Amino acid sequence: MMSKKVQIKVMDNGGFRVTGDVELIDMEGNPFPEKPAFSLCRCGNR
């Protein structure tokens, strides 16, 4: 099976939209349930 290419899109006045085969890990090393896409906040970015 082929992996889906990872894409990170910067949203206007918003966060980063992440799509593709990315594993998101919490601060204790536990993976979050897999999703086809998720967003990351960029609060405080100047």
mmCIF file as gemmi writes it, N, C-alpha and C atoms, coordinates in Angstrom:
data_model
loop_
_atom_site.group_PDB
_atom_site.id
_atom_site.type_symbol
_atom_site.label_atom_id
_atom_site.label_alt_id
_atom_site.label_comp_id
_atom_site.label_asym_id
_atom_site.label_entity_id
_atom_site.label_seq_id
_atom_site.pdbx_PDB_ins_code
_atom_site.Cartn_x
_atom_site.Cartn_y
_atom_site.Cartn_z
_atom_site.occupancy
_atom_site.B_iso_or_equiv
_atom_site.pdbx_formal_charge
_atom_site.auth_seq_id
_atom_site.auth_asym_id
_atom_site.pdbx_PDB_model_num
ATOM 1 N N . MET Axp A 1 ? 0.837 -1.178 0 1 0 ? 1 A 1
ATOM 2 C CA . MET Axp A 1 ? 0 0 0 1 0 ? 1 A 1
ATOM 3 C C . MET Axp A 1 ? 0.884 1.244 0 1 0 ? 1 A 1
ATOM 4 N N . MET Axp A 2 ? 0.522 2.229 -0.803 1 0 ? 2 A 1
ATOM 5 C CA . MET Axp A 2 ? 1.302 3.44 -0.928 1 0 ? 2 A 1
ATOM 6 C C . MET Axp A 2 ? 0.85 4.486 0.089 1 0 ? 2 A 1
ATOM 7 N N . SER Axp A 3 ? 1.792 5.213 0.659 1 0 ? 3 A 1
ATOM 8 C CA . SER Axp A 3 ? 1.469 6.272 1.614 1 0 ? 3 A 1
ATOM 9 C C . SER Axp A 3 ? 0.962 7.499 0.869 1 0 ? 3 A 1
ATOM 10 N N . LYS Axp A 4 ? 0.035 8.212 1.505 1 0 ? 4 A 1
ATOM 11 C CA . LYS Axp A 4 ? -0.438 9.46 0.927 1 0 ? 4 A 1
ATOM 12 C C . LYS Axp A 4 ? 0.562 10.551 1.265 1 0 ? 4 A 1
ATOM 13 N N . LYS Axp A 5 ? 0.961 11.328 0.264 1 0 ? 5 A 1
ATOM 14 C CA . LYS Axp A 5 ? 1.916 12.411 0.445 1 0 ? 5 A 1
ATOM 15 C C . LYS Axp A 5 ? 1.417 13.385 1.51 1 0 ? 5 A 1
ATOM 16 N N . VAL Axp A 6 ? 2.303 13.807 2.386 1 0 ? 6 A 1
ATOM 17 C CA . VAL Axp A 6 ? 1.96 14.753 3.446 1 0 ? 6 A 1
ATOM 18 C C . VAL Axp A 6 ? 1.908 16.16 2.856 1 0 ? 6 A 1
ATOM 19 N N . GLN Axp A 7 ? 0.865 16.898 3.236 1 0 ? 7 A 1
ATOM 20 C CA . GLN Axp A 7 ? 0.724 18.284 2.803 1 0 ? 7 A 1
ATOM 21 C C . GLN Axp A 7 ? 0.365 19.127 4.019 1 0 ? 7 A 1
ATOM 22 N N . ILE Axp A 8 ? 1.031 20.274 4.168 1 0 ? 8 A 1
ATOM 23 C CA . ILE Axp A 8 ? 0.714 21.221 5.232 1 0 ? 8 A 1
ATOM 24 C C . ILE Axp A 8 ? 0.336 22.531 4.56 1 0 ? 8 A 1
ATOM 25 N N . LYS Axp A 9 ? -0.925 22.929 4.751 1 0 ? 9 A 1
ATOM 26 C CA . LYS Axp A 9 ? -1.442 24.143 4.127 1 0 ? 9 A 1
ATOM 27 C C . LYS Axp A 9 ? -1.599 25.219 5.192 1 0 ? 9 A 1
ATOM 28 N N . VAL Axp A 10 ? -1.038 26.404 4.935 1 0 ? 10 A 1
ATOM 29 C CA . VAL Axp A 10 ? -1.167 27.534 5.85 1 0 ? 10 A 1
ATOM 30 C C . VAL Axp A 10 ? -2.481 28.238 5.514 1 0 ? 10 A 1
ATOM 31 N N . MET Axp A 11 ? -3.391 28.267 6.477 1 0 ? 11 A 1
ATOM 32 C CA . MET Axp A 11 ? -4.695 28.881 6.266 1 0 ? 11 A 1
ATOM 33 C C . MET Axp A 11 ? -4.619 30.374 6.594 1 0 ? 11 A 1
ATOM 34 N N . ASP Axp A 12 ? -5.305 31.216 5.79 1 0 ? 12 A 1
ATOM 35 C CA . ASP Axp A 12 ? -5.349 32.655 6.056 1 0 ? 12 A 1
ATOM 36 C C . ASP Axp A 12 ? -5.954 32.911 7.427 1 0 ? 12 A 1
ATOM 37 N N . ASN Axp A 13 ? -5.238 33.638 8.261 1 0 ? 13 A 1
ATOM 38 C CA . ASN Axp A 13 ? -5.7 33.976 9.612 1 0 ? 13 A 1
ATOM 39 C C . ASN Axp A 13 ? -6.155 32.752 10.394 1 0 ? 13 A 1
ATOM 40 N N . GLY Axp A 14 ? -5.494 31.637 10.17 1 0 ? 14 A 1
ATOM 41 C CA . GLY Axp A 14 ? -5.871 30.407 10.856 1 0 ? 14 A 1
ATOM 42 C C . GLY Axp A 14 ? -4.663 29.535 11.109 1 0 ? 14 A 1
ATOM 43 N N . GLY Axp A 15 ? -4.916 28.267 11.282 1 0 ? 15 A 1
ATOM 44 C CA . GLY Axp A 15 ? -3.868 27.318 11.613 1 0 ? 15 A 1
ATOM 45 C C . GLY Axp A 15 ? -3.245 26.664 10.395 1 0 ? 15 A 1
ATOM 46 N N . PHE Axp A 16 ? -2.565 25.556 10.646 1 0 ? 16 A 1
ATOM 47 C CA . PHE Axp A 16 ? -1.975 24.725 9.609 1 0 ? 16 A 1
ATOM 48 C C . PHE Axp A 16 ? -2.89 23.524 9.413 1 0 ? 16 A 1
ATOM 49 N N . ARG Axp A 17 ? -3.297 23.23 8.18 1 0 ? 17 A 1
ATOM 50 C CA . ARG Axp A 17 ? -4.118 22.06 7.87 1 0 ? 17 A 1
ATOM 51 C C . ARG Axp A 17 ? -3.18 20.974 7.369 1 0 ? 17 A 1
ATOM 52 N N . VAL Axp A 18 ? -3.144 19.849 8.076 1 0 ? 18 A 1
ATOM 53 C CA . VAL Axp A 18 ? -2.226 18.751 7.764 1 0 ? 18 A 1
ATOM 54 C C . VAL Axp A 18 ? -3.021 17.594 7.183 1 0 ? 18 A 1
ATOM 55 N N . THR Axp A 19 ? -2.62 17.126 6.001 1 0 ? 19 A 1
ATOM 56 C CA . THR Axp A 19 ? -3.243 15.962 5.38 1 0 ? 19 A 1
ATOM 57 C C . THR Axp A 19 ? -2.149 14.979 4.982 1 0 ? 19 A 1
ATOM 58 N N . GLY Axp A 20 ? -2.517 13.723 4.848 1 0 ? 20 A 1
ATOM 59 C CA . GLY Axp A 20 ? -1.56 12.69 4.475 1 0 ? 20 A 1
ATOM 60 C C . GLY Axp A 20 ? -1.282 11.757 5.633 1 0 ? 20 A 1
ATOM 61 N N . ASP Axp A 21 ? -0.331 10.878 5.436 1 0 ? 21 A 1
ATOM 62 C CA . ASP Axp A 21 ? 0.002 9.86 6.434 1 0 ? 21 A 1
ATOM 63 C C . ASP Axp A 21 ? 0.961 10.421 7.48 1 0 ? 21 A 1
ATOM 64 N N . VAL Axp A 22 ? 0.39 11.08 8.495 1 0 ? 22 A 1
ATOM 65 C CA . VAL Axp A 22 ? 1.162 11.677 9.583 1 0 ? 22 A 1
ATOM 66 C C . VAL Axp A 22 ? 0.656 11.105 10.893 1 0 ? 22 A 1
ATOM 67 N N . GLU Axp A 23 ? 1.576 10.702 11.751 1 0 ? 23 A 1
ATOM 68 C CA . GLU Axp A 23 ? 1.196 10.222 13.069 1 0 ? 23 A 1
ATOM 69 C C . GLU Axp A 23 ? 1.38 11.368 14.058 1 0 ? 23 A 1
ATOM 70 N N . LEU Axp A 24 ? 0.305 11.74 14.757 1 0 ? 24 A 1
ATOM 71 C CA . LEU Axp A 24 ? 0.342 12.804 15.753 1 0 ? 24 A 1
ATOM 72 C C . LEU Axp A 24 ? 0.482 12.161 17.127 1 0 ? 24 A 1
ATOM 73 N N . ILE Axp A 25 ? 1.5 12.576 17.881 1 0 ? 25 A 1
ATOM 74 C CA . ILE Axp A 25 ? 1.849 11.973 19.17 1 0 ? 25 A 1
ATOM 75 C C . ILE Axp A 25 ? 1.674 13.006 20.282 1 0 ? 25 A 1
ATOM 76 N N . ASP Axp A 26 ? 1.086 12.588 21.417 1 0 ? 26 A 1
ATOM 77 C CA . ASP Axp A 26 ? 0.95 13.508 22.548 1 0 ? 26 A 1
ATOM 78 C C . ASP Axp A 26 ? 2.272 13.598 23.314 1 0 ? 26 A 1
ATOM 79 N N . MET Axp A 27 ? 2.306 14.442 24.353 1 0 ? 27 A 1
ATOM 80 C CA . MET Axp A 27 ? 3.562 14.684 25.083 1 0 ? 27 A 1
ATOM 81 C C . MET Axp A 27 ? 4.067 13.472 25.855 1 0 ? 27 A 1
ATOM 82 N N . GLU Axp A 28 ? 3.221 12.451 26.03 1 0 ? 28 A 1
ATOM 83 C CA . GLU Axp A 28 ? 3.637 11.222 26.713 1 0 ? 28 A 1
ATOM 84 C C . GLU Axp A 28 ? 4.022 10.116 25.73 1 0 ? 28 A 1
ATOM 85 N N . GLY Axp A 29 ? 3.996 10.436 24.437 1 0 ? 29 A 1
ATOM 86 C CA . GLY Axp A 29 ? 4.387 9.464 23.427 1 0 ? 29 A 1
ATOM 87 C C . GLY Axp A 29 ? 3.259 8.593 22.906 1 0 ? 29 A 1
ATOM 88 N N . ASN Axp A 30 ? 2.025 8.912 23.28 1 0 ? 30 A 1
ATOM 89 C CA . ASN Axp A 30 ? 0.874 8.125 22.831 1 0 ? 30 A 1
ATOM 90 C C . ASN Axp A 30 ? 0.309 8.692 21.532 1 0 ? 30 A 1
ATOM 91 N N . PRO Axp A 31 ? 0.043 7.848 20.555 1 0 ? 31 A 1
ATOM 92 C CA . PRO Axp A 31 ? -0.519 8.354 19.3 1 0 ? 31 A 1
ATOM 93 C C . PRO Axp A 31 ? -2.002 8.695 19.447 1 0 ? 31 A 1
ATOM 94 N N . PHE Axp A 32 ? -2.418 9.759 18.767 1 0 ? 32 A 1
ATOM 95 C CA . PHE Axp A 32 ? -3.831 10.094 18.674 1 0 ? 32 A 1
ATOM 96 C C . PHE Axp A 32 ? -4.463 9.159 17.646 1 0 ? 32 A 1
ATOM 97 N N . PRO Axp A 33 ? -5.776 8.938 17.721 1 0 ? 33 A 1
ATOM 98 C CA . PRO Axp A 33 ? -6.437 8.117 16.698 1 0 ? 33 A 1
ATOM 99 C C . PRO Axp A 33 ? -6.18 8.711 15.311 1 0 ? 33 A 1
ATOM 100 N N . GLU Axp A 34 ? -5.969 7.836 14.333 1 0 ? 34 A 1
ATOM 101 C CA . GLU Axp A 34 ? -5.668 8.298 12.977 1 0 ? 34 A 1
ATOM 102 C C . GLU Axp A 34 ? -6.864 8.985 12.348 1 0 ? 34 A 1
ATOM 103 N N . LYS Axp A 35 ? -6.579 10.064 11.617 1 0 ? 35 A 1
ATOM 104 C CA . LYS Axp A 35 ? -7.583 10.817 10.872 1 0 ? 35 A 1
ATOM 105 C C . LYS Axp A 35 ? -6.97 11.174 9.522 1 0 ? 35 A 1
ATOM 106 N N . PRO Axp A 36 ? -7.801 11.387 8.509 1 0 ? 36 A 1
ATOM 107 C CA . PRO Axp A 36 ? -7.247 11.747 7.198 1 0 ? 36 A 1
ATOM 108 C C . PRO Axp A 36 ? -6.665 13.157 7.174 1 0 ? 36 A 1
ATOM 109 N N . ALA Axp A 37 ? -7.091 14.02 8.128 1 0 ? 37 A 1
ATOM 110 C CA . ALA Axp A 37 ? -6.589 15.394 8.191 1 0 ? 37 A 1
ATOM 111 C C . ALA Axp A 37 ? -6.808 15.938 9.598 1 0 ? 37 A 1
ATOM 112 N N . PHE Axp A 38 ? -5.993 16.923 9.972 1 0 ? 38 A 1
ATOM 113 C CA . PHE Axp A 38 ? -6.178 17.623 11.24 1 0 ? 38 A 1
ATOM 114 C C . PHE Axp A 38 ? -5.56 19.006 11.111 1 0 ? 38 A 1
ATOM 115 N N . SER Axp A 39 ? -5.9 19.895 12.042 1 0 ? 39 A 1
ATOM 116 C CA . SER Axp A 39 ? -5.379 21.261 12.03 1 0 ? 39 A 1
ATOM 117 C C . SER Axp A 39 ? -4.533 21.507 13.268 1 0 ? 39 A 1
ATOM 118 N N . LEU Axp A 40 ? -3.507 22.324 13.104 1 0 ? 40 A 1
ATOM 119 C CA . LEU Axp A 40 ? -2.645 22.738 14.203 1 0 ? 40 A 1
ATOM 120 C C . LEU Axp A 40 ? -2.739 24.253 14.335 1 0 ? 40 A 1
ATOM 121 N N . CYS Axp A 41 ? -2.893 24.735 15.555 1 0 ? 41 A 1
ATOM 122 C CA . CYS Axp A 41 ? -2.981 26.162 15.83 1 0 ? 41 A 1
ATOM 123 C C . CYS Axp A 41 ? -1.608 26.804 15.636 1 0 ? 41 A 1
ATOM 124 N N . ARG Axp A 42 ? -1.605 28.024 15.182 1 0 ? 42 A 1
ATOM 125 C CA . ARG Axp A 42 ? -0.344 28.775 15.129 1 0 ? 42 A 1
ATOM 126 C C . ARG Axp A 42 ? -0.489 30.083 15.9 1 0 ? 42 A 1
ATOM 127 N N . CYS Axp A 43 ? -1.197 30.013 17.013 1 0 ? 43 A 1
ATOM 128 C CA . CYS Axp A 43 ? -1.409 31.173 17.885 1 0 ? 43 A 1
ATOM 129 C C . CYS Axp A 43 ? -0.065 31.765 18.295 1 0 ? 43 A 1
ATOM 130 N N . GLY Axp A 44 ? -0.005 33.056 18.334 1 0 ? 44 A 1
ATOM 131 C CA . GLY Axp A 44 ? 1.216 33.726 18.747 1 0 ? 44 A 1
ATOM 132 C C . GLY Axp A 44 ? 2.227 33.895 17.632 1 0 ? 44 A 1
ATOM 133 N N . ASN Axp A 45 ? 1.949 33.357 16.434 1 0 ? 45 A 1
ATOM 134 C CA . ASN Axp A 45 ? 2.849 33.512 15.293 1 0 ? 45 A 1
ATOM 135 C C . ASN Axp A 45 ? 2.803 34.964 14.829 1 0 ? 45 A 1
ATOM 136 N N . ARG Axp A 46 ? 3.96 35.562 14.655 1 0 ? 46 A 1
ATOM 137 C CA . ARG Axp A 46 ? 4.003 36.965 14.202 1 0 ? 46 A 1
ATOM 138 C C . ARG Axp A 46 ? 4.604 37.07 12.846 1 0 ? 46 A 1
